[in-house]
CSV table of C-alpha atoms in Angstrom, one decimal:
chain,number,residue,atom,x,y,z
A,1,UNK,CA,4.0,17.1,24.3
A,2,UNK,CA,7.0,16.4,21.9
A,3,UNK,CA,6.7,15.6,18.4
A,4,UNK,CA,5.1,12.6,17.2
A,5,UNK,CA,5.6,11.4,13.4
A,6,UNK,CA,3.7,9.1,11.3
A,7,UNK,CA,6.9,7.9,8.8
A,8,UNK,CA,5.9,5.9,5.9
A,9,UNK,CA,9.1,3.9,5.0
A,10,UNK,CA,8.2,2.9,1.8
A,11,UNK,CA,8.5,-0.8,0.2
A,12,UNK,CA,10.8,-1.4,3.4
A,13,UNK,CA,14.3,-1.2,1.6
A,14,UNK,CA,16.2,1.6,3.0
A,15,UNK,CA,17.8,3.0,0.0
A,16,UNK,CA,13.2,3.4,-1.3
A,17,UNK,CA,12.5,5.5,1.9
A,18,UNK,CA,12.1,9.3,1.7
A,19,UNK,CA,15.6,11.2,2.5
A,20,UNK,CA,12.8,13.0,4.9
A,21,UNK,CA,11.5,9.6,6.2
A,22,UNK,CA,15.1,8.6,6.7
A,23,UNK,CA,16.3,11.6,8.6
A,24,UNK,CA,13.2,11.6,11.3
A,25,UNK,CA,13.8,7.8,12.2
A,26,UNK,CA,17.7,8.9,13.2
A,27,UNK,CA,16.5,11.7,14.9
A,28,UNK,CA,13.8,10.1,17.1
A,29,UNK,CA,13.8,9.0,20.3
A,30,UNK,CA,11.7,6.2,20.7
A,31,UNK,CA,10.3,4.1,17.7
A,32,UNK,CA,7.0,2.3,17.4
A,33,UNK,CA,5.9,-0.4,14.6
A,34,UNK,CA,5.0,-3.7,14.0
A,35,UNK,CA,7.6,-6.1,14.4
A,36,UNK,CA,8.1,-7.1,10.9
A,37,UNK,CA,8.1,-3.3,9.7
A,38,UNK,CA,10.5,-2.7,12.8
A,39,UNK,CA,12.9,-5.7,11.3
A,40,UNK,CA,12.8,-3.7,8.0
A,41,UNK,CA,14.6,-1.2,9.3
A,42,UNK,CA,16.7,-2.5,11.7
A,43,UNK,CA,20.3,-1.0,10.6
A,44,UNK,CA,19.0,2.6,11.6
A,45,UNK,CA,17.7,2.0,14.6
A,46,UNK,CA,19.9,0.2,16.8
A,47,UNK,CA,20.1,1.7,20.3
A,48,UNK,CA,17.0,3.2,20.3
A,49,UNK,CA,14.2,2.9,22.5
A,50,UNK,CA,11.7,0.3,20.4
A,51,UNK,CA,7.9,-0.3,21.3
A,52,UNK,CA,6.9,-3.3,19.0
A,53,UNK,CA,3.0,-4.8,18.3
A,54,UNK,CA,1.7,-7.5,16.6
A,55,UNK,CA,-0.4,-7.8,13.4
A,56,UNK,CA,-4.3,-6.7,14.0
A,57,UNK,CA,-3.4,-4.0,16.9
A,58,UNK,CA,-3.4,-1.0,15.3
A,59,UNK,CA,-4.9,1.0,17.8
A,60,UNK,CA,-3.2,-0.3,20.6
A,61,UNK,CA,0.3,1.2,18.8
A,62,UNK,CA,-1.2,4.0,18.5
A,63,UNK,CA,-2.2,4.9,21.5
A,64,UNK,CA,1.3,3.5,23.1
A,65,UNK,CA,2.9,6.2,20.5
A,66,UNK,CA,0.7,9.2,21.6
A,67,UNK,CA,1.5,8.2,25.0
A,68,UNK,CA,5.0,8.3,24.4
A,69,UNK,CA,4.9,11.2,22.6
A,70,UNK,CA,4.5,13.5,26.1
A,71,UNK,CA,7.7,12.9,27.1
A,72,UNK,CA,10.2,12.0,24.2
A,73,UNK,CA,10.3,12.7,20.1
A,74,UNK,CA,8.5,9.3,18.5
A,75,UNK,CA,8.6,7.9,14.9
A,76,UNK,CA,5.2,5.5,14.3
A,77,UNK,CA,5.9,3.6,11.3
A,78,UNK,CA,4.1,2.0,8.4
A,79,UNK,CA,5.1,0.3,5.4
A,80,UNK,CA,4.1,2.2,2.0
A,81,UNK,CA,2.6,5.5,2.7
A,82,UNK,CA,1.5,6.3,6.2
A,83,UNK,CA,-1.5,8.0,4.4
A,84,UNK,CA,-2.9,5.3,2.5
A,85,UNK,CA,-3.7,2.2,4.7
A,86,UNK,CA,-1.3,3.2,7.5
A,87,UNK,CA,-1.4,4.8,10.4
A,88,UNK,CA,-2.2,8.5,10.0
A,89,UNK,CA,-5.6,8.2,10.0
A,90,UNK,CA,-6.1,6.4,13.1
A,91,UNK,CA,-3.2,8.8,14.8
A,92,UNK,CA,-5.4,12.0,14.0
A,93,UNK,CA,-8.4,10.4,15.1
A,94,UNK,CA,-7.2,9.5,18.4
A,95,UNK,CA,-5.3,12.7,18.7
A,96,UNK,CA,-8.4,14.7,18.1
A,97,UNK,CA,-10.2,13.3,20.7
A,98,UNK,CA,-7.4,14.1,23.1
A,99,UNK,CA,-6.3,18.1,21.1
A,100,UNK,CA,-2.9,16.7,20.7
A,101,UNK,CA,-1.6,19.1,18.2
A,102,UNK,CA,2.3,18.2,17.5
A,103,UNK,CA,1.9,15.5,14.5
A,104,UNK,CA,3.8,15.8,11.8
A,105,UNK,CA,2.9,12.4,8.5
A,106,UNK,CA,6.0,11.9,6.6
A,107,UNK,CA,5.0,10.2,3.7
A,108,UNK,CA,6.5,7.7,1.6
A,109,UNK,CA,6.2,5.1,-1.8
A,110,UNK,CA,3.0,3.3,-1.7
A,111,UNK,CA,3.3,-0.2,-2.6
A,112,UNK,CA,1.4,0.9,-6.5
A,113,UNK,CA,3.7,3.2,-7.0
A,114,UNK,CA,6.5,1.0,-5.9
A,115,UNK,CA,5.1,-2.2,-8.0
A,116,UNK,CA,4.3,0.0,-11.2
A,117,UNK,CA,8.2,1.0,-11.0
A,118,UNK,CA,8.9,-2.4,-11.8
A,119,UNK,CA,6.5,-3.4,-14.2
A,120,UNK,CA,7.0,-0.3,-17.0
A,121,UNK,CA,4.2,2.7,-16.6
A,122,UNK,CA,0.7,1.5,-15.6
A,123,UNK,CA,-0.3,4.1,-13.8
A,124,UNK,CA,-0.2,6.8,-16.1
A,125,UNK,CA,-3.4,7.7,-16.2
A,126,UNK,CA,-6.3,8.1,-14.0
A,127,UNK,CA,-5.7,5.2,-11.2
A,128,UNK,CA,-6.9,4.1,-8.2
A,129,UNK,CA,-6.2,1.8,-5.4
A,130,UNK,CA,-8.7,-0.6,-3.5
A,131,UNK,CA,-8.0,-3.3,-0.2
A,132,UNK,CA,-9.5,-6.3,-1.1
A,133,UNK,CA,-9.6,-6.6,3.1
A,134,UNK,CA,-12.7,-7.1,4.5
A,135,UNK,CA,-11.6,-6.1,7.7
A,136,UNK,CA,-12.9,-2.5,7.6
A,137,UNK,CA,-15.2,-2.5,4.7
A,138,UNK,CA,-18.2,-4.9,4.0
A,139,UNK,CA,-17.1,-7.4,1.2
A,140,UNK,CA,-20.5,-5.9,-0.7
A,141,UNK,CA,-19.0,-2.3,-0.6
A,142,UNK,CA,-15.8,-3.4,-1.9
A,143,UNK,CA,-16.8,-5.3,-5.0
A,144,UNK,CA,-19.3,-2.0,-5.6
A,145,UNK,CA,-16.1,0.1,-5.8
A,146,UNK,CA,-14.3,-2.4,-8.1
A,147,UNK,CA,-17.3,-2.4,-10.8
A,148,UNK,CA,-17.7,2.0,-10.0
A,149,UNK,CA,-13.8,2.0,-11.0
A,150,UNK,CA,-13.6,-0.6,-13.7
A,151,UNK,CA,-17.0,1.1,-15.0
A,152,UNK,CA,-15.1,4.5,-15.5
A,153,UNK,CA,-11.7,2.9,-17.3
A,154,UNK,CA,-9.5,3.5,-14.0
A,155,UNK,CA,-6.5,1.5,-13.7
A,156,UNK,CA,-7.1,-0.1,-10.6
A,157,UNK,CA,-4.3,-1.5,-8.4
A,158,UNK,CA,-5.8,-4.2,-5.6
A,159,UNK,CA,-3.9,-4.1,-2.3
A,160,UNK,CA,-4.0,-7.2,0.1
A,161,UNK,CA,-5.8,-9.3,-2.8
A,162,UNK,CA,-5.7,-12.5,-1.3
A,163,UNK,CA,-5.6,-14.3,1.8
A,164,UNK,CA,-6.2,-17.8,3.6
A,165,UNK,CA,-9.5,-16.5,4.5
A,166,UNK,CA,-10.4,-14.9,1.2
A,167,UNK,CA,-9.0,-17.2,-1.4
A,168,UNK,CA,-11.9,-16.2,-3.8
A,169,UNK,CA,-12.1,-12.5,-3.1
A,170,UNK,CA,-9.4,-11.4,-5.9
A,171,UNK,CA,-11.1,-13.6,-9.0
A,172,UNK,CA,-14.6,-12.1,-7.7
A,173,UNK,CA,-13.4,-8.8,-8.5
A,174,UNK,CA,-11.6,-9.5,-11.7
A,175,UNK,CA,-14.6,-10.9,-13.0
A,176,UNK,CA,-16.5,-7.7,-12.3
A,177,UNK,CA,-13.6,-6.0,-14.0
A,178,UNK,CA,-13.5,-8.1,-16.8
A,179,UNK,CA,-17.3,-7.3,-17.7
A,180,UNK,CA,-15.6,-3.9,-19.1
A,181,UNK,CA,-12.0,-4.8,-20.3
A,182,UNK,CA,-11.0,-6.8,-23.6
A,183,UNK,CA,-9.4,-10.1,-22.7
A,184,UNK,CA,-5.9,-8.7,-22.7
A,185,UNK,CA,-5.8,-6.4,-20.9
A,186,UNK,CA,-2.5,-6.2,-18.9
A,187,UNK,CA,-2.3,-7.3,-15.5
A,188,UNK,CA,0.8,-6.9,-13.3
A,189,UNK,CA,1.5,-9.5,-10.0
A,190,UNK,CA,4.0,-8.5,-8.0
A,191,UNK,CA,5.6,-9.4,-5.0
A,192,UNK,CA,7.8,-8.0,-2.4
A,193,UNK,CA,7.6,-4.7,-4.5
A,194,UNK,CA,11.2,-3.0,-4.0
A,195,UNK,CA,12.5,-5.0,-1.3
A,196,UNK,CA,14.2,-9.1,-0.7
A,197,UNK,CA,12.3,-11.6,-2.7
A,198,UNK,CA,11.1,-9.4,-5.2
A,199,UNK,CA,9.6,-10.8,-7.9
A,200,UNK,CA,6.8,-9.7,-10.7
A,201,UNK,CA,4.9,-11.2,-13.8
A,202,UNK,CA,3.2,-9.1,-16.2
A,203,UNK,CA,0.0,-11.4,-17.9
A,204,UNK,CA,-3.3,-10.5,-19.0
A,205,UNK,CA,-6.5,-10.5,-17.8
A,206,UNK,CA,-7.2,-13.9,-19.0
A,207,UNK,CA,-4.3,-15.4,-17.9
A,208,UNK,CA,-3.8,-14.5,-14.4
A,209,UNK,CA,-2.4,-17.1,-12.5
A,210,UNK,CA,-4.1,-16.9,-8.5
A,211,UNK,CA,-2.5,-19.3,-7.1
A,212,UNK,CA,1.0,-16.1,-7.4
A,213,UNK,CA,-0.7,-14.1,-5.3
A,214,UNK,CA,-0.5,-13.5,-1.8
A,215,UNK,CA,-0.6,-10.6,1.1
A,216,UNK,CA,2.5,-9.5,0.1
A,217,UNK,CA,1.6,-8.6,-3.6
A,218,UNK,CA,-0.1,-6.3,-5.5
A,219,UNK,CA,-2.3,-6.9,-8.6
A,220,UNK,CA,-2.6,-3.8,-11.2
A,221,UNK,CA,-4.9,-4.0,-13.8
A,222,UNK,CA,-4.4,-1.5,-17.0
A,223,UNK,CA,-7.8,0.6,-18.3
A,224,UNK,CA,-8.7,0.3,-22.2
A,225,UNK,CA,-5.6,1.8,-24.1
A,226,UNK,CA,-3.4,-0.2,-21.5
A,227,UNK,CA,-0.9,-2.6,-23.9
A,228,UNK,CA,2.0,-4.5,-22.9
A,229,UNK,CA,5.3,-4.1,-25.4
A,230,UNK,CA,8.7,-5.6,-25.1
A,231,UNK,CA,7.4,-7.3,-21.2
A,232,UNK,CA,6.3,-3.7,-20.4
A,233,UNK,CA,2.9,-2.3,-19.0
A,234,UNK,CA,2.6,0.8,-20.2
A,235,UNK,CA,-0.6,3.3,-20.4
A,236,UNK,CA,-0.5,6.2,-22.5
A,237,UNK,CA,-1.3,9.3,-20.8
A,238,UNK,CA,-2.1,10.7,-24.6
A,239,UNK,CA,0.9,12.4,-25.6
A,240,UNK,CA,1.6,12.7,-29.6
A,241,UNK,CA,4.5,10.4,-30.0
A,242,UNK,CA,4.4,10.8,-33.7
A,243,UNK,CA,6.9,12.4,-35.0
């Protein structure tokens, strides 16, 4: 068995991934991903071997990688962090089941992280990040989550907030939220965090605009000593400024 590695590559841009991230994608043999994340990074891996998927086969990439991994040194890729809604989980979990040892998660920006960079500071303070998806979790179990979070003042960032087949999903769960935030609160919207056709908004909770939101973006809303100044989100941690 070689080496397999789960490489989060960040936002997608290749100047945002992990020097580490960078240097085990040159290295490897054989890469696998899905074809858009693949396309992301297309300048640093031509003339390797490439293994591609579609959207919705997770576990079939994975199992193509582990298989790979037997013979030759293979990269599987996600967006973001491979850690957090990528692809190490499932890796392990299949790996366990067949004592494959040899995996190495290279982590990279999450798409929070990535969209906070843009906005000012939201996520100072205690945070957390929920999929609005419904694909693994029960719909019920998410919205229970959003009210536990907004119920203990955590700034809460909402991954894959909206989609053709969940249009009301996102205003569901910022009306739980709203039940313990003042009106304006900030909110940041962005899309395309870090990489081409970037493009943010920072708003309130009472003026969020759904119809900006798609797949691609990521909603954070502050906790109660979030403020915007100047077109920044920031949230004290609560350092003395004074001087």
């Amino acid at each position: 068995m070689k080496k397999l590695y789960v490489v989060g590559i960040g936002p997608g841009s290749i100047e945002n991934m992990t020097l580490k991230a960078y240097n085990v994608i040159k290295e490897c043999d054989v890469i696998v991903g899905y074809t858009k994340y693949l396309d992301m990074i297309k300048e640093i891996i031509e003339g390797k071997e490439l293994y591609s998927t579609g959207m919705r086969s997770e576990e079939e990439r994975c199992r193509l990688a582990i298989k790979l991994a037997k013979e030759k040194d293979v990269a599987i890729i996600s967006t973001g962090d491979a850690g957090i809604y990528g692809m190490a989980g499932l890796i392990l979990e299949l790996c366990n089941e067949e004592e494959i040892k040899n995996v190495v998660i290279v982590p990279g920006i999450t798409a929070s992280s990535a969209a906070g960079s843009i906005v000012g500071a939201p996520l100072m303070h205690d945070n957390c990040n929920i999929s609005l998806s419904d694909l693994m979790t029960p719909y019920d179990e998410i919205k229970e989550r959003v009210d536990f979070a907004a119920k203990s003042d955590f700034i809460i960032s909402l991954y894959n907030p909206k989609s053709k087949g969940r249009p009301h999903y996102l205003k569901e769960c910022i009306d739980i939220i709203r039940q313990y935030r003042d009106s304006k609160t900030p909110v940041a919207i962005v899309k395309h965090a870090l990489r081409e056709g970037q493009n943010s908004l920072v708003t309130t909770i009472d003026n969020i605009d759904y119809d900006l939101v798609d797949m691609m973006t990521i909603v954070i809303v502050g906790n109660s000593k979030s403020y915007i100044k100047d077109g920044q989100f920031i949230t004290p941690r609560g350092y003395n400024t004074r001087c």
